[in-house]
Amino acid sequence: MSEKRYFINPYEDFGPSDGVLDATGDELNGRVKEDLMKNLTKLLKSFEDEVNETINPDDCSVYTGSTGYALLYLHLALVFNDHKLLDKAIAYTEPLVDTSGKRRLTYITGDSG
């Protein structure tokens, strides 16, 4: 049995440039932010392709329908301050305006205001 009671670490020590946050600790560093935006764009593209094929115009649910899609884009528009995303949110809600008066406006079982 060896006298050493530890393993030799073959990896470099952690440095500030390896962190997720920038030097001030207030924001994500450029590399992480770039990777995050690239993956977000890729996921939104995949989401839009899937939704355009399977959207149900009668589904107004926040969980599975057009209202939920609009809520996603509203949130992203507010986070990224991007009016194009807000336009997408509006595009999902406009077709629902005409049909919302025909059903009960309740949170659980009806159109979600």
PDB file of N, CA and C in Angstrom:
ATOM      1  N   MET A   1       0.844  -1.173   0.000  1.00  0.00           N
ATOM      2  CA  MET A   1       0.000   0.000   0.000  1.00  0.00           C
ATOM      3  C   MET A   1       0.890   1.236   0.000  1.00  0.00           C
ATOM      4  N   SER A   2       0.492   2.247  -0.732  1.00  0.00           N
ATOM      5  CA  SER A   2       1.270   3.476  -0.865  1.00  0.00           C
ATOM      6  C   SER A   2       1.148   4.325   0.393  1.00  0.00           C
ATOM      7  N   GLU A   3       2.162   5.113   0.652  1.00  0.00           N
ATOM      8  CA  GLU A   3       2.154   6.016   1.799  1.00  0.00           C
ATOM      9  C   GLU A   3       1.288   7.248   1.532  1.00  0.00           C
ATOM     10  N   LYS A   4       1.065   7.581   0.250  1.00  0.00           N
ATOM     11  CA  LYS A   4       0.252   8.757  -0.090  1.00  0.00           C
ATOM     12  C   LYS A   4      -1.220   8.463   0.180  1.00  0.00           C
ATOM     13  N   ARG A   5      -1.907   9.469   0.695  1.00  0.00           N
ATOM     14  CA  ARG A   5      -3.335   9.324   0.977  1.00  0.00           C
ATOM     15  C   ARG A   5      -4.148  10.254   0.093  1.00  0.00           C
ATOM     16  N   TYR A   6      -3.654  10.511  -1.089  1.00  0.00           N
ATOM     17  CA  TYR A   6      -4.348  11.403  -2.019  1.00  0.00           C
ATOM     18  C   TYR A   6      -4.003  10.993  -3.442  1.00  0.00           C
ATOM     19  N   PHE A   7      -4.805  11.519  -4.361  1.00  0.00           N
ATOM     20  CA  PHE A   7      -4.551  11.302  -5.779  1.00  0.00           C
ATOM     21  C   PHE A   7      -3.952  12.571  -6.368  1.00  0.00           C
ATOM     22  N   ILE A   8      -3.113  12.421  -7.332  1.00  0.00           N
ATOM     23  CA  ILE A   8      -2.555  13.573  -8.026  1.00  0.00           C
ATOM     24  C   ILE A   8      -3.607  14.086  -9.008  1.00  0.00           C
ATOM     25  N   ASN A   9      -3.855  15.393  -8.962  1.00  0.00           N
ATOM     26  CA  ASN A   9      -4.848  16.024  -9.832  1.00  0.00           C
ATOM     27  C   ASN A   9      -4.187  16.373 -11.167  1.00  0.00           C
ATOM     28  N   PRO A  10      -4.591  15.729 -12.277  1.00  0.00           N
ATOM     29  CA  PRO A  10      -3.965  16.016 -13.571  1.00  0.00           C
ATOM     30  C   PRO A  10      -4.538  17.256 -14.262  1.00  0.00           C
ATOM     31  N   TYR A  11      -5.559  17.863 -13.680  1.00  0.00           N
ATOM     32  CA  TYR A  11      -6.243  18.980 -14.326  1.00  0.00           C
ATOM     33  C   TYR A  11      -5.719  20.316 -13.811  1.00  0.00           C
ATOM     34  N   GLU A  12      -5.861  21.336 -14.670  1.00  0.00           N
ATOM     35  CA  GLU A  12      -5.447  22.679 -14.275  1.00  0.00           C
ATOM     36  C   GLU A  12      -6.404  23.232 -13.231  1.00  0.00           C
ATOM     37  N   ASP A  13      -5.895  24.146 -12.412  1.00  0.00           N
ATOM     38  CA  ASP A  13      -6.744  24.797 -11.424  1.00  0.00           C
ATOM     39  C   ASP A  13      -7.763  25.680 -12.121  1.00  0.00           C
ATOM     40  N   PHE A  14      -8.871  25.903 -11.432  1.00  0.00           N
ATOM     41  CA  PHE A  14      -9.931  26.763 -11.948  1.00  0.00           C
ATOM     42  C   PHE A  14      -9.432  28.199 -12.007  1.00  0.00           C
ATOM     43  N   GLY A  15      -9.745  28.883 -13.113  1.00  0.00           N
ATOM     44  CA  GLY A  15      -9.375  30.284 -13.260  1.00  0.00           C
ATOM     45  C   GLY A  15     -10.602  31.133 -13.517  1.00  0.00           C
ATOM     46  N   PRO A  16     -10.521  32.429 -13.269  1.00  0.00           N
ATOM     47  CA  PRO A  16     -11.676  33.310 -13.488  1.00  0.00           C
ATOM     48  C   PRO A  16     -12.209  33.262 -14.916  1.00  0.00           C
ATOM     49  N   SER A  17     -11.337  33.013 -15.882  1.00  0.00           N
ATOM     50  CA  SER A  17     -11.798  32.967 -17.272  1.00  0.00           C
ATOM     51  C   SER A  17     -12.620  31.709 -17.566  1.00  0.00           C
ATOM     52  N   ASP A  18     -12.541  30.723 -16.685  1.00  0.00           N
ATOM     53  CA  ASP A  18     -13.298  29.483 -16.877  1.00  0.00           C
ATOM     54  C   ASP A  18     -14.718  29.574 -16.337  1.00  0.00           C
ATOM     55  N   GLY A  19     -15.037  30.624 -15.610  1.00  0.00           N
ATOM     56  CA  GLY A  19     -16.331  30.745 -14.960  1.00  0.00           C
ATOM     57  C   GLY A  19     -17.454  31.071 -15.925  1.00  0.00           C
ATOM     58  N   VAL A  20     -18.655  30.922 -15.440  1.00  0.00           N
ATOM     59  CA  VAL A  20     -19.846  31.216 -16.226  1.00  0.00           C
ATOM     60  C   VAL A  20     -20.115  32.721 -16.249  1.00  0.00           C
ATOM     61  N   LEU A  21     -19.766  33.407 -15.153  1.00  0.00           N
ATOM     62  CA  LEU A  21     -19.996  34.847 -15.066  1.00  0.00           C
ATOM     63  C   LEU A  21     -18.763  35.620 -15.512  1.00  0.00           C
ATOM     64  N   ASP A  22     -18.979  36.874 -15.892  1.00  0.00           N
ATOM     65  CA  ASP A  22     -17.850  37.720 -16.280  1.00  0.00           C
ATOM     66  C   ASP A  22     -17.063  38.136 -15.034  1.00  0.00           C
ATOM     67  N   ALA A  23     -16.033  38.955 -15.224  1.00  0.00           N
ATOM     68  CA  ALA A  23     -15.143  39.340 -14.126  1.00  0.00           C
ATOM     69  C   ALA A  23     -15.875  40.083 -13.009  1.00  0.00           C
ATOM     70  N   THR A  24     -16.909  40.841 -13.349  1.00  0.00           N
ATOM     71  CA  THR A  24     -17.652  41.576 -12.322  1.00  0.00           C
ATOM     72  C   THR A  24     -18.631  40.679 -11.581  1.00  0.00           C
ATOM     73  N   GLY A  25     -18.978  39.552 -12.165  1.00  0.00           N
ATOM     74  CA  GLY A  25     -19.930  38.634 -11.547  1.00  0.00           C
ATOM     75  C   GLY A  25     -21.381  39.028 -11.739  1.00  0.00           C
ATOM     76  N   ASP A  26     -21.614  40.029 -12.600  1.00  0.00           N
ATOM     77  CA  ASP A  26     -22.978  40.522 -12.803  1.00  0.00           C
ATOM     78  C   ASP A  26     -23.680  39.909 -14.009  1.00  0.00           C
ATOM     79  N   GLU A  27     -22.923  39.485 -14.994  1.00  0.00           N
ATOM     80  CA  GLU A  27     -23.515  38.962 -16.230  1.00  0.00           C
ATOM     81  C   GLU A  27     -22.807  37.691 -16.655  1.00  0.00           C
ATOM     82  N   LEU A  28     -23.458  36.962 -17.554  1.00  0.00           N
ATOM     83  CA  LEU A  28     -22.819  35.793 -18.145  1.00  0.00           C
ATOM     84  C   LEU A  28     -21.643  36.242 -18.993  1.00  0.00           C
ATOM     85  N   ASN A  29     -20.596  35.421 -19.024  1.00  0.00           N
ATOM     86  CA  ASN A  29     -19.476  35.807 -19.884  1.00  0.00           C
ATOM     87  C   ASN A  29     -19.853  35.605 -21.350  1.00  0.00           C
ATOM     88  N   GLY A  30     -19.085  36.197 -22.235  1.00  0.00           N
ATOM     89  CA  GLY A  30     -19.419  36.208 -23.661  1.00  0.00           C
ATOM     90  C   GLY A  30     -19.583  34.834 -24.274  1.00  0.00           C
ATOM     91  N   ARG A  31     -18.697  33.910 -23.920  1.00  0.00           N
ATOM     92  CA  ARG A  31     -18.737  32.564 -24.498  1.00  0.00           C
ATOM     93  C   ARG A  31     -20.020  31.844 -24.090  1.00  0.00           C
ATOM     94  N   VAL A  32     -20.365  31.922 -22.823  1.00  0.00           N
ATOM     95  CA  VAL A  32     -21.568  31.244 -22.327  1.00  0.00           C
ATOM     96  C   VAL A  32     -22.813  31.892 -22.915  1.00  0.00           C
ATOM     97  N   LYS A  33     -22.824  33.210 -22.967  1.00  0.00           N
ATOM     98  CA  LYS A  33     -23.976  33.923 -23.520  1.00  0.00           C
ATOM     99  C   LYS A  33     -24.169  33.570 -24.994  1.00  0.00           C
ATOM    100  N   GLU A  34     -23.062  33.485 -25.723  1.00  0.00           N
ATOM    101  CA  GLU A  34     -23.131  33.133 -27.148  1.00  0.00           C
ATOM    102  C   GLU A  34     -23.665  31.714 -27.335  1.00  0.00           C
ATOM    103  N   ASP A  35     -23.169  30.770 -26.541  1.00  0.00           N
ATOM    104  CA  ASP A  35     -23.655  29.387 -26.621  1.00  0.00           C
ATOM    105  C   ASP A  35     -25.135  29.296 -26.259  1.00  0.00           C
ATOM    106  N   LEU A  36     -25.527  30.034 -25.235  1.00  0.00           N
ATOM    107  CA  LEU A  36     -26.922  30.037 -24.801  1.00  0.00           C
ATOM    108  C   LEU A  36     -27.837  30.578 -25.895  1.00  0.00           C
ATOM    109  N   MET A  37     -27.454  31.679 -26.500  1.00  0.00           N
ATOM    110  CA  MET A  37     -28.269  32.276 -27.562  1.00  0.00           C
ATOM    111  C   MET A  37     -28.336  31.365 -28.789  1.00  0.00           C
ATOM    112  N   LYS A  38     -27.217  30.734 -29.127  1.00  0.00           N
ATOM    113  CA  LYS A  38     -27.195  29.824 -30.278  1.00  0.00           C
ATOM    114  C   LYS A  38     -28.150  28.654 -30.044  1.00  0.00           C
ATOM    115  N   ASN A  39     -28.105  28.076 -28.846  1.00  0.00           N
ATOM    116  CA  ASN A  39     -28.988  26.947 -28.537  1.00  0.00           C
ATOM    117  C   ASN A  39     -30.441  27.378 -28.417  1.00  0.00           C
ATOM    118  N   LEU A  40     -30.690  28.555 -27.872  1.00  0.00           N
ATOM    119  CA  LEU A  40     -32.059  29.065 -27.785  1.00  0.00           C
ATOM    120  C   LEU A  40     -32.642  29.268 -29.180  1.00  0.00           C
ATOM    121  N   THR A  41     -31.859  29.844 -30.067  1.00  0.00           N
ATOM    122  CA  THR A  41     -32.308  30.055 -31.444  1.00  0.00           C
ATOM    123  C   THR A  41     -32.606  28.725 -32.126  1.00  0.00           C
ATOM    124  N   LYS A  42     -31.748  27.752 -31.909  1.00  0.00           N
ATOM    125  CA  LYS A  42     -31.936  26.422 -32.495  1.00  0.00           C
ATOM    126  C   LYS A  42     -33.216  25.763 -31.961  1.00  0.00           C
ATOM    127  N   LEU A  43     -33.443  25.861 -30.647  1.00  0.00           N
ATOM    128  CA  LEU A  43     -34.644  25.266 -30.055  1.00  0.00           C
ATOM    129  C   LEU A  43     -35.913  25.973 -30.512  1.00  0.00           C
ATOM    130  N   LEU A  44     -35.872  27.301 -30.614  1.00  0.00           N
ATOM    131  CA  LEU A  44     -37.051  28.033 -31.094  1.00  0.00           C
ATOM    132  C   LEU A  44     -37.367  27.678 -32.542  1.00  0.00           C
ATOM    133  N   LYS A  45     -36.350  27.509 -33.359  1.00  0.00           N
ATOM    134  CA  LYS A  45     -36.559  27.115 -34.757  1.00  0.00           C
ATOM    135  C   LYS A  45     -37.231  25.743 -34.809  1.00  0.00           C
ATOM    136  N   SER A  46     -36.727  24.812 -34.014  1.00  0.00           N
ATOM    137  CA  SER A  46     -37.308  23.472 -33.957  1.00  0.00           C
ATOM    138  C   SER A  46     -38.749  23.527 -33.443  1.00  0.00           C
ATOM    139  N   PHE A  47     -38.986  24.348 -32.416  1.00  0.00           N
ATOM    140  CA  PHE A  47     -40.327  24.522 -31.855  1.00  0.00           C
ATOM    141  C   PHE A  47     -41.283  25.070 -32.908  1.00  0.00           C
ATOM    142  N   GLU A  48     -40.860  26.107 -33.626  1.00  0.00           N
ATOM    143  CA  GLU A  48     -41.721  26.726 -34.638  1.00  0.00           C
ATOM    144  C   GLU A  48     -42.046  25.758 -35.764  1.00  0.00           C
ATOM    145  N   ASP A  49     -41.061  24.982 -36.194  1.00  0.00           N
ATOM    146  CA  ASP A  49     -41.309  23.997 -37.250  1.00  0.00           C
ATOM    147  C   ASP A  49     -42.348  22.971 -36.802  1.00  0.00           C
ATOM    148  N   GLU A  50     -42.219  22.504 -35.577  1.00  0.00           N
ATOM    149  CA  GLU A  50     -43.150  21.507 -35.047  1.00  0.00           C
ATOM    150  C   GLU A  50     -44.545  22.098 -34.852  1.00  0.00           C
ATOM    151  N   VAL A  51     -44.613  23.301 -34.309  1.00  0.00           N
ATOM    152  CA  VAL A  51     -45.905  23.937 -34.038  1.00  0.00           C
ATOM    153  C   VAL A  51     -46.645  24.221 -35.335  1.00  0.00           C
ATOM    154  N   ASN A  52     -45.946  24.693 -36.338  1.00  0.00           N
ATOM    155  CA  ASN A  52     -46.599  25.013 -37.605  1.00  0.00           C
ATOM    156  C   ASN A  52     -47.236  23.788 -38.247  1.00  0.00           C
ATOM    157  N   GLU A  53     -46.700  22.609 -37.965  1.00  0.00           N
ATOM    158  CA  GLU A  53     -47.265  21.385 -38.523  1.00  0.00           C
ATOM    159  C   GLU A  53     -48.425  20.844 -37.686  1.00  0.00           C
ATOM    160  N   THR A  54     -48.411  21.102 -36.383  1.00  0.00           N
ATOM    161  CA  THR A  54     -49.362  20.424 -35.503  1.00  0.00           C
ATOM    162  C   THR A  54     -50.306  21.352 -34.752  1.00  0.00           C
ATOM    163  N   ILE A  55     -50.306  22.630 -35.042  1.00  0.00           N
ATOM    164  CA  ILE A  55     -51.122  23.573 -34.265  1.00  0.00           C
ATOM    165  C   ILE A  55     -52.610  23.279 -34.450  1.00  0.00           C
ATOM    166  N   ASN A  56     -53.346  23.344 -33.357  1.00  0.00           N
ATOM    167  CA  ASN A  56     -54.787  23.136 -33.359  1.00  0.00           C
ATOM    168  C   ASN A  56     -55.439  24.493 -33.090  1.00  0.00           C
ATOM    169  N   PRO A  57     -56.130  25.069 -34.052  1.00  0.00           N
ATOM    170  CA  PRO A  57     -56.700  26.406 -33.860  1.00  0.00           C
ATOM    171  C   PRO A  57     -57.778  26.463 -32.782  1.00  0.00           C
ATOM    172  N   ASP A  58     -58.318  25.324 -32.386  1.00  0.00           N
ATOM    173  CA  ASP A  58     -59.353  25.303 -31.353  1.00  0.00           C
ATOM    174  C   ASP A  58     -58.783  25.163 -29.943  1.00  0.00           C
ATOM    175  N   ASP A  59     -57.481  24.923 -29.832  1.00  0.00           N
ATOM    176  CA  ASP A  59     -56.857  24.739 -28.520  1.00  0.00           C
ATOM    177  C   ASP A  59     -56.337  26.076 -28.012  1.00  0.00           C
ATOM    178  N   CYS A  60     -57.022  26.629 -27.012  1.00  0.00           N
ATOM    179  CA  CYS A  60     -56.656  27.933 -26.449  1.00  0.00           C
ATOM    180  C   CYS A  60     -55.961  27.790 -25.109  1.00  0.00           C
ATOM    181  N   SER A  61     -55.571  26.608 -24.745  1.00  0.00           N
ATOM    182  CA  SER A  61     -54.997  26.350 -23.429  1.00  0.00           C
ATOM    183  C   SER A  61     -53.621  26.992 -23.266  1.00  0.00           C
ATOM    184  N   VAL A  62     -53.355  27.464 -22.065  1.00  0.00           N
ATOM    185  CA  VAL A  62     -52.025  27.991 -21.755  1.00  0.00           C
ATOM    186  C   VAL A  62     -51.009  26.863 -21.767  1.00  0.00           C
ATOM    187  N   TYR A  63     -51.440  25.655 -21.434  1.00  0.00           N
ATOM    188  CA  TYR A  63     -50.523  24.532 -21.317  1.00  0.00           C
ATOM    189  C   TYR A  63     -50.175  23.901 -22.659  1.00  0.00           C
ATOM    190  N   THR A  64     -51.138  23.771 -23.550  1.00  0.00           N
ATOM    191  CA  THR A  64     -50.889  23.037 -24.790  1.00  0.00           C
ATOM    192  C   THR A  64     -51.275  23.796 -26.046  1.00  0.00           C
ATOM    193  N   GLY A  65     -51.852  24.966 -25.923  1.00  0.00           N
ATOM    194  CA  GLY A  65     -52.400  25.633 -27.096  1.00  0.00           C
ATOM    195  C   GLY A  65     -51.743  26.945 -27.453  1.00  0.00           C
ATOM    196  N   SER A  66     -52.445  27.680 -28.288  1.00  0.00           N
ATOM    197  CA  SER A  66     -51.931  28.925 -28.844  1.00  0.00           C
ATOM    198  C   SER A  66     -51.642  29.976 -27.783  1.00  0.00           C
ATOM    199  N   THR A  67     -52.427  30.002 -26.727  1.00  0.00           N
ATOM    200  CA  THR A  67     -52.196  30.977 -25.666  1.00  0.00           C
ATOM    201  C   THR A  67     -50.866  30.714 -24.973  1.00  0.00           C
ATOM    202  N   GLY A  68     -50.527  29.469 -24.796  1.00  0.00           N
ATOM    203  CA  GLY A  68     -49.233  29.115 -24.206  1.00  0.00           C
ATOM    204  C   GLY A  68     -48.079  29.505 -25.104  1.00  0.00           C
ATOM    205  N   TYR A  69     -48.261  29.321 -26.417  1.00  0.00           N
ATOM    206  CA  TYR A  69     -47.216  29.729 -27.362  1.00  0.00           C
ATOM    207  C   TYR A  69     -47.029  31.241 -27.298  1.00  0.00           C
ATOM    208  N   ALA A  70     -48.145  31.956 -27.231  1.00  0.00           N
ATOM    209  CA  ALA A  70     -48.078  33.417 -27.145  1.00  0.00           C
ATOM    210  C   ALA A  70     -47.393  33.850 -25.851  1.00  0.00           C
ATOM    211  N   LEU A  71     -47.682  33.154 -24.764  1.00  0.00           N
ATOM    212  CA  LEU A  71     -47.052  33.480 -23.487  1.00  0.00           C
ATOM    213  C   LEU A  71     -45.542  33.254 -23.543  1.00  0.00           C
ATOM    214  N   LEU A  72     -45.112  32.192 -24.202  1.00  0.00           N
ATOM    215  CA  LEU A  72     -43.680  31.939 -24.385  1.00  0.00           C
ATOM    216  C   LEU A  72     -43.020  33.102 -25.108  1.00  0.00           C
ATOM    217  N   TYR A  73     -43.605  33.514 -26.221  1.00  0.00           N
ATOM    218  CA  TYR A  73     -43.008  34.599 -26.999  1.00  0.00           C
ATOM    219  C   TYR A  73     -43.106  35.942 -26.279  1.00  0.00           C
ATOM    220  N   LEU A  74     -44.152  36.159 -25.506  1.00  0.00           N
ATOM    221  CA  LEU A  74     -44.250  37.378 -24.704  1.00  0.00           C
ATOM    222  C   LEU A  74     -43.119  37.426 -23.683  1.00  0.00           C
ATOM    223  N   HIS A  75     -42.895  36.323 -23.008  1.00  0.00           N
ATOM    224  CA  HIS A  75     -41.813  36.266 -22.021  1.00  0.00           C
ATOM    225  C   HIS A  75     -40.455  36.518 -22.682  1.00  0.00           C
ATOM    226  N   LEU A  76     -40.210  35.865 -23.806  1.00  0.00           N
ATOM    227  CA  LEU A  76     -38.935  36.064 -24.503  1.00  0.00           C
ATOM    228  C   LEU A  76     -38.787  37.500 -24.993  1.00  0.00           C
ATOM    229  N   ALA A  77     -39.878  38.108 -25.454  1.00  0.00           N
ATOM    230  CA  ALA A  77     -39.825  39.503 -25.904  1.00  0.00           C
ATOM    231  C   ALA A  77     -39.471  40.430 -24.754  1.00  0.00           C
ATOM    232  N   LEU A  78     -40.008  40.162 -23.574  1.00  0.00           N
ATOM    233  CA  LEU A  78     -39.699  40.994 -22.413  1.00  0.00           C
ATOM    234  C   LEU A  78     -38.266  40.781 -21.934  1.00  0.00           C
ATOM    235  N   VAL A  79     -37.802  39.547 -21.957  1.00  0.00           N
ATOM    236  CA  VAL A  79     -36.443  39.251 -21.494  1.00  0.00           C
ATOM    237  C   VAL A  79     -35.398  39.834 -22.439  1.00  0.00           C
ATOM    238  N   PHE A  80     -35.609  39.654 -23.743  1.00  0.00           N
ATOM    239  CA  PHE A  80     -34.610  40.084 -24.720  1.00  0.00           C
ATOM    240  C   PHE A  80     -34.918  41.444 -25.334  1.00  0.00           C
ATOM    241  N   ASN A  81     -36.034  42.047 -24.943  1.00  0.00           N
ATOM    242  CA  ASN A  81     -36.440  43.359 -25.466  1.00  0.00           C
ATOM    243  C   ASN A  81     -36.435  43.348 -26.999  1.00  0.00           C
ATOM    244  N   ASP A  82     -37.114  42.351 -27.557  1.00  0.00           N
ATOM    245  CA  ASP A  82     -37.137  42.143 -29.002  1.00  0.00           C
ATOM    246  C   ASP A  82     -38.586  42.212 -29.495  1.00  0.00           C
ATOM    247  N   HIS A  83     -38.871  43.208 -30.320  1.00  0.00           N
ATOM    248  CA  HIS A  83     -40.241  43.409 -30.812  1.00  0.00           C
ATOM    249  C   HIS A  83     -40.666  42.330 -31.805  1.00  0.00           C
ATOM    250  N   LYS A  84     -39.718  41.688 -32.472  1.00  0.00           N
ATOM    251  CA  LYS A  84     -40.075  40.612 -33.398  1.00  0.00           C
ATOM    252  C   LYS A  84     -40.731  39.455 -32.639  1.00  0.00           C
ATOM    253  N   LEU A  85     -40.221  39.174 -31.446  1.00  0.00           N
ATOM    254  CA  LEU A  85     -40.816  38.109 -30.636  1.00  0.00           C
ATOM    255  C   LEU A  85     -42.204  38.503 -30.151  1.00  0.00           C
ATOM    256  N   LEU A  86     -42.389  39.776 -29.853  1.00  0.00           N
ATOM    257  CA  LEU A  86     -43.712  40.261 -29.452  1.00  0.00           C
ATOM    258  C   LEU A  86     -44.702  40.135 -30.612  1.00  0.00           C
ATOM    259  N   ASP A  87     -44.243  40.397 -31.823  1.00  0.00           N
ATOM    260  CA  ASP A  87     -45.099  40.231 -33.001  1.00  0.00           C
ATOM    261  C   ASP A  87     -45.533  38.772 -33.160  1.00  0.00           C
ATOM    262  N   LYS A  88     -44.629  37.835 -32.851  1.00  0.00           N
ATOM    263  CA  LYS A  88     -44.994  36.416 -32.925  1.00  0.00           C
ATOM    264  C   LYS A  88     -46.047  36.077 -31.875  1.00  0.00           C
ATOM    265  N   ALA A  89     -45.920  36.658 -30.687  1.00  0.00           N
ATOM    266  CA  ALA A  89     -46.917  36.427 -29.637  1.00  0.00           C
ATOM    267  C   ALA A  89     -48.281  36.926 -30.084  1.00  0.00           C
ATOM    268  N   ILE A  90     -48.305  38.097 -30.685  1.00  0.00           N
ATOM    269  CA  ILE A  90     -49.562  38.669 -31.173  1.00  0.00           C
ATOM    270  C   ILE A  90     -50.147  37.805 -32.279  1.00  0.00           C
ATOM    271  N   ALA A  91     -49.287  37.283 -33.146  1.00  0.00           N
ATOM    272  CA  ALA A  91     -49.760  36.439 -34.252  1.00  0.00           C
ATOM    273  C   ALA A  91     -50.470  35.183 -33.736  1.00  0.00           C
ATOM    274  N   TYR A  92     -50.037  34.656 -32.592  1.00  0.00           N
ATOM    275  CA  TYR A  92     -50.702  33.476 -32.031  1.00  0.00           C
ATOM    276  C   TYR A  92     -52.028  33.828 -31.369  1.00  0.00           C
ATOM    277  N   THR A  93     -52.168  35.060 -30.872  1.00  0.00           N
ATOM    278  CA  THR A  93     -53.397  35.412 -30.154  1.00  0.00           C
ATOM    279  C   THR A  93     -54.476  36.008 -31.046  1.00  0.00           C
ATOM    280  N   GLU A  94     -54.115  36.623 -32.152  1.00  0.00           N
ATOM    281  CA  GLU A  94     -55.114  37.264 -33.017  1.00  0.00           C
ATOM    282  C   GLU A  94     -56.210  36.313 -33.488  1.00  0.00           C
ATOM    283  N   PRO A  95     -55.900  35.100 -33.931  1.00  0.00           N
ATOM    284  CA  PRO A  95     -56.988  34.205 -34.352  1.00  0.00           C
ATOM    285  C   PRO A  95     -57.926  33.811 -33.213  1.00  0.00           C
ATOM    286  N   LEU A  96     -57.462  33.934 -31.982  1.00  0.00           N
ATOM    287  CA  LEU A  96     -58.284  33.530 -30.838  1.00  0.00           C
ATOM    288  C   LEU A  96     -59.286  34.596 -30.430  1.00  0.00           C
ATOM    289  N   VAL A  97     -59.071  35.831 -30.832  1.00  0.00           N
ATOM    290  CA  VAL A  97     -59.940  36.928 -30.411  1.00  0.00           C
ATOM    291  C   VAL A  97     -61.361  36.720 -30.918  1.00  0.00           C
ATOM    292  N   ASP A  98     -61.506  36.294 -32.143  1.00  0.00           N
ATOM    293  CA  ASP A  98     -62.838  36.094 -32.719  1.00  0.00           C
ATOM    294  C   ASP A  98     -63.592  34.950 -32.057  1.00  0.00           C
ATOM    295  N   THR A  99     -62.886  33.927 -31.623  1.00  0.00           N
ATOM    296  CA  THR A  99     -63.555  32.749 -31.074  1.00  0.00           C
ATOM    297  C   THR A  99     -63.718  32.796 -29.566  1.00  0.00           C
ATOM    298  N   SER A 100     -63.066  33.729 -28.884  1.00  0.00           N
ATOM    299  CA  SER A 100     -63.093  33.704 -27.418  1.00  0.00           C
ATOM    300  C   SER A 100     -64.464  34.039 -26.847  1.00  0.00           C
ATOM    301  N   GLY A 101     -65.285  34.791 -27.559  1.00  0.00           N
ATOM    302  CA  GLY A 101     -66.601  35.149 -27.042  1.00  0.00           C
ATOM    303  C   GLY A 101     -67.589  34.007 -27.069  1.00  0.00           C
ATOM    304  N   LYS A 102     -67.281  32.934 -27.761  1.00  0.00           N
ATOM    305  CA  LYS A 102     -68.213  31.824 -27.911  1.00  0.00           C
ATOM    306  C   LYS A 102     -68.155  30.842 -26.746  1.00  0.00           C
ATOM    307  N   ARG A 103     -67.120  30.947 -25.916  1.00  0.00           N
ATOM    308  CA  ARG A 103     -66.961  30.002 -24.813  1.00  0.00           C
ATOM    309  C   ARG A 103     -66.861  30.743 -23.495  1.00  0.00           C
ATOM    310  N   ARG A 104     -66.928  29.980 -22.423  1.00  0.00           N
ATOM    311  CA  ARG A 104     -66.802  30.579 -21.093  1.00  0.00           C
ATOM    312  C   ARG A 104     -65.362  31.004 -20.847  1.00  0.00           C
ATOM    313  N   LEU A 105     -65.186  32.131 -20.203  1.00  0.00           N
ATOM    314  CA  LEU A 105     -63.857  32.627 -19.876  1.00  0.00           C
ATOM    315  C   LEU A 105     -63.493  32.209 -18.454  1.00  0.00           C
ATOM    316  N   THR A 106     -63.020  30.996 -18.312  1.00  0.00           N
ATOM    317  CA  THR A 106     -62.569  30.522 -17.009  1.00  0.00           C
ATOM    318  C   THR A 106     -61.147  30.020 -17.138  1.00  0.00           C
ATOM    319  N   TYR A 107     -60.426  30.033 -16.035  1.00  0.00           N
ATOM    320  CA  TYR A 107     -59.020  29.636 -16.083  1.00  0.00           C
ATOM    321  C   TYR A 107     -58.857  28.134 -16.258  1.00  0.00           C
ATOM    322  N   ILE A 108     -59.645  27.352 -15.544  1.00  0.00           N
ATOM    323  CA  ILE A 108     -59.453  25.907 -15.560  1.00  0.00           C
ATOM    324  C   ILE A 108     -60.080  25.253 -16.781  1.00  0.00           C
ATOM    325  N   THR A 109     -61.320  25.598 -17.100  1.00  0.00           N
ATOM    326  CA  THR A 109     -62.021  24.857 -18.141  1.00  0.00           C
ATOM    327  C   THR A 109     -62.294  25.650 -19.402  1.00  0.00           C
ATOM    328  N   GLY A 110     -62.014  26.936 -19.416  1.00  0.00           N
ATOM    329  CA  GLY A 110     -62.360  27.725 -20.593  1.00  0.00           C
ATOM    330  C   GLY A 110     -61.162  28.437 -21.183  1.00  0.00           C
ATOM    331  N   ASP A 111     -61.462  29.439 -21.989  1.00  0.00           N
ATOM    332  CA  ASP A 111     -60.398  30.245 -22.574  1.00  0.00           C
ATOM    333  C   ASP A 111     -59.681  30.993 -21.463  1.00  0.00           C
ATOM    334  N   SER A 112     -58.391  31.065 -21.573  1.00  0.00           N
ATOM    335  CA  SER A 112     -57.622  31.744 -20.524  1.00  0.00           C
ATOM    336  C   SER A 112     -57.446  33.202 -20.901  1.00  0.00           C
ATOM    337  N   GLY A 113     -58.437  34.022 -20.531  1.00  0.00           N
ATOM    338  CA  GLY A 113     -58.463  35.456 -20.716  1.00  0.00           C
ATOM    339  C   GLY A 113     -57.385  35.920 -21.556  1.00  0.00           C
TER     340      GLY A 113
END
